[in-house]
PDB file of C-alpha atoms in Angstrom:
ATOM      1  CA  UNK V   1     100.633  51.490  89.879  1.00 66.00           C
ATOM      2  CA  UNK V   2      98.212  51.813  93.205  1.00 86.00           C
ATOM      3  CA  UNK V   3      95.842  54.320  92.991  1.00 91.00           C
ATOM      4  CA  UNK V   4      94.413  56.371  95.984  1.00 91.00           C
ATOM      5  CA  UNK V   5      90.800  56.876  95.032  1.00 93.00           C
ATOM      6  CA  UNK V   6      91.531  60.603  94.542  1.00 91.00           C
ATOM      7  CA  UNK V   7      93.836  59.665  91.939  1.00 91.00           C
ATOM      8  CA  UNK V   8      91.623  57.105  90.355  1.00 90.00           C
ATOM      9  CA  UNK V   9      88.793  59.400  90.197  1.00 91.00           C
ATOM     10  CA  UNK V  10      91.353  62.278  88.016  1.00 90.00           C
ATOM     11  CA  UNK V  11      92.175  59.410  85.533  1.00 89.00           C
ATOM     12  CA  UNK V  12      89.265  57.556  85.017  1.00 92.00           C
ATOM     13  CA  UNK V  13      87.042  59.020  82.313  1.00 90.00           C
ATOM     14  CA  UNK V  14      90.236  61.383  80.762  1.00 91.00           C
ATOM     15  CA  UNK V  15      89.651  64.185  80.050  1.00 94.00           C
ATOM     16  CA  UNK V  16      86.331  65.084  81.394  1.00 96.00           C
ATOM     17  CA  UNK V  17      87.244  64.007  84.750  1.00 95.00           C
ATOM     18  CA  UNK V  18      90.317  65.547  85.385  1.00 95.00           C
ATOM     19  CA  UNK V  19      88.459  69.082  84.253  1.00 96.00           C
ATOM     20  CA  UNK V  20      85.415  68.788  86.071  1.00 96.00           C
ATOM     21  CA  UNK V  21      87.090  67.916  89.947  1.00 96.00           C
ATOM     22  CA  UNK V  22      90.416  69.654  89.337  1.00 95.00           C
ATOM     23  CA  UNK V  23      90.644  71.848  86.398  1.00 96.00           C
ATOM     24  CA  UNK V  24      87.600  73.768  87.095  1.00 97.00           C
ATOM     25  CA  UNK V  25      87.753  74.277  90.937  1.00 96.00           C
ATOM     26  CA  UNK V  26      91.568  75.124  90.505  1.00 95.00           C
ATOM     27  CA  UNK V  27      91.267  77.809  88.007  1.00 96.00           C
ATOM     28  CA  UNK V  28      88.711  79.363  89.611  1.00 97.00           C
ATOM     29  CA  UNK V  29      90.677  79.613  93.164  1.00 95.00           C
ATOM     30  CA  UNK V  30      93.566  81.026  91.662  1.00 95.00           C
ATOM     31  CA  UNK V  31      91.783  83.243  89.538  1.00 97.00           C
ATOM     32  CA  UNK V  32      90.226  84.354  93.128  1.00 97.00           C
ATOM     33  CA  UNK V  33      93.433  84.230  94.256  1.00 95.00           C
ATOM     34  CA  UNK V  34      95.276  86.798  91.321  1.00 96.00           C
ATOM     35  CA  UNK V  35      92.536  88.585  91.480  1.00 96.00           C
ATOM     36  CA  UNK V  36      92.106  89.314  95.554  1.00 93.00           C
ATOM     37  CA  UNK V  37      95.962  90.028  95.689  1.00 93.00           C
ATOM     38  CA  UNK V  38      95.352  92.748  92.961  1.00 94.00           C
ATOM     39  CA  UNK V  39      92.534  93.824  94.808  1.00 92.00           C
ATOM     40  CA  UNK V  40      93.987  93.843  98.278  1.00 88.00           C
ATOM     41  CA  UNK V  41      97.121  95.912  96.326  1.00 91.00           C
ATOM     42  CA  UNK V  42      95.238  98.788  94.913  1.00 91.00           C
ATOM     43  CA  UNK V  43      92.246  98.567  97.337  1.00 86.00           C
ATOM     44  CA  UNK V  44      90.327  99.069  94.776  1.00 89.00           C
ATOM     45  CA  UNK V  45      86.496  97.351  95.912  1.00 88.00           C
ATOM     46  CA  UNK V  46      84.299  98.073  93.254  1.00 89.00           C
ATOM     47  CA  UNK V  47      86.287  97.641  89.853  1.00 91.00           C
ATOM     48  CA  UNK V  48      86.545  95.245  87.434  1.00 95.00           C
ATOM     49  CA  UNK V  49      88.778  93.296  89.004  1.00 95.00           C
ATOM     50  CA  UNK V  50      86.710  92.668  91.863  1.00 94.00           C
ATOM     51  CA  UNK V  51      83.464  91.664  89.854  1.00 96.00           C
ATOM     52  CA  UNK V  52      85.608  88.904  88.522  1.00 97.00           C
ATOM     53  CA  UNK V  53      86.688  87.445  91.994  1.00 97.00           C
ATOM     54  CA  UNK V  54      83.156  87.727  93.380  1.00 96.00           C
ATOM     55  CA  UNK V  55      81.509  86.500  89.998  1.00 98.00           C
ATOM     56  CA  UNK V  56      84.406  83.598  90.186  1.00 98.00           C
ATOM     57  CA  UNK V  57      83.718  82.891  94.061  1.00 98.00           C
ATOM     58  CA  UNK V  58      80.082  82.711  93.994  1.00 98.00           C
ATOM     59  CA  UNK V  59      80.229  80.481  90.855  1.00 98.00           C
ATOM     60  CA  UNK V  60      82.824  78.251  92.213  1.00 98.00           C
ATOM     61  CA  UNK V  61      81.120  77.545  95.580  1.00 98.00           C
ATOM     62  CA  UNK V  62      77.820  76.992  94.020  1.00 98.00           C
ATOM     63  CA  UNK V  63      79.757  74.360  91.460  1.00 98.00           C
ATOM     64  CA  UNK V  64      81.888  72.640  94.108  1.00 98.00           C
ATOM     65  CA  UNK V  65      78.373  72.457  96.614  1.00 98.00           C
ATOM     66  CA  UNK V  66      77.399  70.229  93.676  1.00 98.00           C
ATOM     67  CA  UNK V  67      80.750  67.788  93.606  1.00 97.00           C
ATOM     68  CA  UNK V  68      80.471  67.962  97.133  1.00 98.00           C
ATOM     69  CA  UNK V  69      77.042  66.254  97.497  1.00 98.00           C
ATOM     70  CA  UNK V  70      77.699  64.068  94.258  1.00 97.00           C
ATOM     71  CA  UNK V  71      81.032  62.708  95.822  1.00 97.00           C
ATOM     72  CA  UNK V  72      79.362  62.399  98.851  1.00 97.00           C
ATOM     73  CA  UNK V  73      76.854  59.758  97.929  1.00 97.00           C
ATOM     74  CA  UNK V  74      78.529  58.328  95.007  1.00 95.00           C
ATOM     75  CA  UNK V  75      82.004  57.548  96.388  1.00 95.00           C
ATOM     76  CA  UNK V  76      82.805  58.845 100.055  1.00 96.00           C
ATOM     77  CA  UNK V  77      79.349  56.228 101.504  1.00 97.00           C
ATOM     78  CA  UNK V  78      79.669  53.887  98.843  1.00 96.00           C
ATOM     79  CA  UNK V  79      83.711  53.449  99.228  1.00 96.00           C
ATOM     80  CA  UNK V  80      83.244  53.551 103.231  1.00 96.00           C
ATOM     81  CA  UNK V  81      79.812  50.931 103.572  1.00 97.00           C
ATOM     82  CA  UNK V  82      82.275  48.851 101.674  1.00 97.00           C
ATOM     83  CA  UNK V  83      85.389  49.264 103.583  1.00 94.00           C
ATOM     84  CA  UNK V  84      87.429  49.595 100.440  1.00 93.00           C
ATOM     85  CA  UNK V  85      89.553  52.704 101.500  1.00 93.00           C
ATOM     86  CA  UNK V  86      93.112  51.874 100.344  1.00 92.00           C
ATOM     87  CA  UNK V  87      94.691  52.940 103.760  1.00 91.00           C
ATOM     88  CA  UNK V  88      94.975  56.355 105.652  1.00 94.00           C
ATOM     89  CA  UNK V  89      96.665  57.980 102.629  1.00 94.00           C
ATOM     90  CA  UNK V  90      93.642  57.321 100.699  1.00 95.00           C
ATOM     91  CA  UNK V  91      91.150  59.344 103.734  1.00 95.00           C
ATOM     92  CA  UNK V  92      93.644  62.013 103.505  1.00 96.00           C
ATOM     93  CA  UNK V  93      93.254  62.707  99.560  1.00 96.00           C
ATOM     94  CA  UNK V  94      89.679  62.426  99.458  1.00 97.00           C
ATOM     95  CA  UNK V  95      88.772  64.436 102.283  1.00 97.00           C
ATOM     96  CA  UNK V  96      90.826  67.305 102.156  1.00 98.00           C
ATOM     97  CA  UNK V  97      89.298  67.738  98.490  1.00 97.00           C
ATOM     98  CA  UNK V  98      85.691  67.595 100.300  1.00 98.00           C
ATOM     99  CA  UNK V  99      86.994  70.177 102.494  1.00 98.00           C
ATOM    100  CA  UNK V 100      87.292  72.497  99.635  1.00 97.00           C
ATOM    101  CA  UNK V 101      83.032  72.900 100.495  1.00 98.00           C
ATOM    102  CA  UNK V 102      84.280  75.154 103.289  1.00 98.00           C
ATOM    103  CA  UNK V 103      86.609  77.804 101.911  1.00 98.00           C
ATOM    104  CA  UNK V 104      84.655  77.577  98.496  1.00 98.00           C
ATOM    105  CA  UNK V 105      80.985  78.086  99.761  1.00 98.00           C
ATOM    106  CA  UNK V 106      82.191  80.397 102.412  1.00 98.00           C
ATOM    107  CA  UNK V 107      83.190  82.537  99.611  1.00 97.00           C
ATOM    108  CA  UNK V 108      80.256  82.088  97.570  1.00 98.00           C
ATOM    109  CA  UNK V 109      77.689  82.917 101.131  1.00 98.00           C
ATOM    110  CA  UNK V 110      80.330  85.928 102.334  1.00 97.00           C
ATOM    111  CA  UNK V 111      80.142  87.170  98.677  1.00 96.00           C
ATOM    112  CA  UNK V 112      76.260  86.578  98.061  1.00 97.00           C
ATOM    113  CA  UNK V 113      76.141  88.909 101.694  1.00 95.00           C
ATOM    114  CA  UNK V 114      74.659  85.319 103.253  1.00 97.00           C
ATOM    115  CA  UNK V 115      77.160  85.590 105.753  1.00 97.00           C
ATOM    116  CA  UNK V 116      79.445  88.365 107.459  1.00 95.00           C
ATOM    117  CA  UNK V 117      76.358  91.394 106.722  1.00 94.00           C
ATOM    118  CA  UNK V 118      77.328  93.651 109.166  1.00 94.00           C
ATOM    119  CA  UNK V 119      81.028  93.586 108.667  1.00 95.00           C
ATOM    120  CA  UNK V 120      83.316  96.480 106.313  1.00 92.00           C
ATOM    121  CA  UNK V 121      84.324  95.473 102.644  1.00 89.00           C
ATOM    122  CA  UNK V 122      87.715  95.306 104.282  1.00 87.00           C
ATOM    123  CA  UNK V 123      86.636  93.102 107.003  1.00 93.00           C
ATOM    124  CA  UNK V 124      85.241  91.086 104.252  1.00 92.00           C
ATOM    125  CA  UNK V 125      88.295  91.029 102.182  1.00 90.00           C
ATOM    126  CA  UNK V 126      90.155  89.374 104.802  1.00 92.00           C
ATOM    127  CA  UNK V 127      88.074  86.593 105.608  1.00 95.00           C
ATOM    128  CA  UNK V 128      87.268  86.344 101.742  1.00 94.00           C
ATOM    129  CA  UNK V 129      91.685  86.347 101.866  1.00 93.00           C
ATOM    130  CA  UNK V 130      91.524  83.408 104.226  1.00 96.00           C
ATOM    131  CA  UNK V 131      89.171  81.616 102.767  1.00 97.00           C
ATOM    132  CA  UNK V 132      91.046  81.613  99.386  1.00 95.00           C
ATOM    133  CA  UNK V 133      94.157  80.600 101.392  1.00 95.00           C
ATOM    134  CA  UNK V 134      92.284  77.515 103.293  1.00 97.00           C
ATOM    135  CA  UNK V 135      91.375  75.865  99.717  1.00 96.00           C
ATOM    136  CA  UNK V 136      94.787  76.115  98.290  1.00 94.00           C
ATOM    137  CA  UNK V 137      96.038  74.498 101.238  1.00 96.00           C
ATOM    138  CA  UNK V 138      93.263  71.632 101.353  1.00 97.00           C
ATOM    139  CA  UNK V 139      93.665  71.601  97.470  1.00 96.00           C
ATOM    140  CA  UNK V 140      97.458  70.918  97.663  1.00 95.00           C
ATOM    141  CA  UNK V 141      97.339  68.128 100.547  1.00 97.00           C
ATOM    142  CA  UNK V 142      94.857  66.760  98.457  1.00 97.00           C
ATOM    143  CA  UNK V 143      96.526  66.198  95.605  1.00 95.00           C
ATOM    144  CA  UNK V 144     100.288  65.682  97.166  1.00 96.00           C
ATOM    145  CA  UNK V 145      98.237  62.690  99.324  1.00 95.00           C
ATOM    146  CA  UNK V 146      96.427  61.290  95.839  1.00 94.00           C
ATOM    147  CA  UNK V 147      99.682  61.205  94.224  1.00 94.00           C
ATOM    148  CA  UNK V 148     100.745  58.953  96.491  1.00 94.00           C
ATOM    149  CA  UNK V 149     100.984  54.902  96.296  1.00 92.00           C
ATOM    150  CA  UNK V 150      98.867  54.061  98.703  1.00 91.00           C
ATOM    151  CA  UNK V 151     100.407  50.734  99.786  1.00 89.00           C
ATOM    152  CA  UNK V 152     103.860  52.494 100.238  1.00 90.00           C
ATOM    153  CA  UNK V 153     102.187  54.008 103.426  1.00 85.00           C
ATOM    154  CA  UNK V 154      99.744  51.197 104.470  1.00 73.00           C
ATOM    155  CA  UNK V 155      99.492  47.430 105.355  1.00 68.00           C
ATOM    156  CA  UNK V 156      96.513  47.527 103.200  1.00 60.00           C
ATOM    157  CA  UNK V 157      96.632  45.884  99.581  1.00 57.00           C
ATOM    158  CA  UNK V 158      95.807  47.112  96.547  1.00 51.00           C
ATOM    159  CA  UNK V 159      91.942  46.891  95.987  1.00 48.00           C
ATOM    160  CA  UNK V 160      92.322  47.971  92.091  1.00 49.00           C
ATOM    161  CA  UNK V 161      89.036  49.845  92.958  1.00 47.00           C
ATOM    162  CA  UNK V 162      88.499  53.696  91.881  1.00 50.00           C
ATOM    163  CA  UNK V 163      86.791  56.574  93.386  1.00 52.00           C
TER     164      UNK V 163
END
């Protein structure tokens, strides 16, 4: 089968890989995730619970920064000097993983009090809510997109190269 480079990338290397850009990152956000619906539930800021999501957050944005720049200058200018993108598909998978850098070090910066100072714990929680949303969305278009066949939904053909 034709791989998008997203795909490639997951299954290449098994199964260090497939921990280290999905497992990881993906526990982590929905660990956020379980934990900030808890947390926006009982409204309880300062418990256990909430040590956990900022602990998570912070850790997770500081780990994904690194992907981020690694996959950057190991695959993304590599695969692109090259031209070997295997069609739109392809573009879609990989960079709505990179975009993960957004929610994920937002969270880390809002929850390291980088960013947002002045705001409520409240105020906070929401934006820390949206960013947690954002990733699950990129996270899911990234991986619906990788899973596909790339030369289903291109002209291109198959390069048999990996991310």
């Amino acid at each position: 089968m034709n791989m998008t480079h997203y795909m490639g990338l997951l299954a290449d290397n098994q199964p260090w890989n497939l921990i280290i850009f999905m497992a990881i990152p993906v526990i982590c956000a929905e660990t956020i995730a379980v934990t900030e619906l808890a947390i926006l539930f009982t409204r309880n800021l300062t418990g256990k619970l909430r040590l956990v999501n900022k602990i998570t957050s912070i850790f997770v944005g500081i780990y994904f920064t690194g992907i981020f720049i690694y996959l950057l200058f190991n695959a993304v200018i590599p695969i692109t000097s090259k031209g070997e993108w295997h069609g739109w598909i392809d573009v879609v998978a990989v960079g709505f993983y990179l975009l993960g850098i957004i929610p994920l070090l937002g969270m880390a910066l809002l929850d390291l009090n980088i960013i947002h100072k002045n705001k409520s714990q409240e105020e906070k929680l929401k934006v820390h809510a949206i960013f947690v949303g954002m990733f699950l969305i990129f996270a899911h278009i990234a991986m619906i997109a990788g899973m596909v066949d790339p030369t289903i939904v291109s002209d291109m053909p198959s390069m048999g190269h990996n991310m």
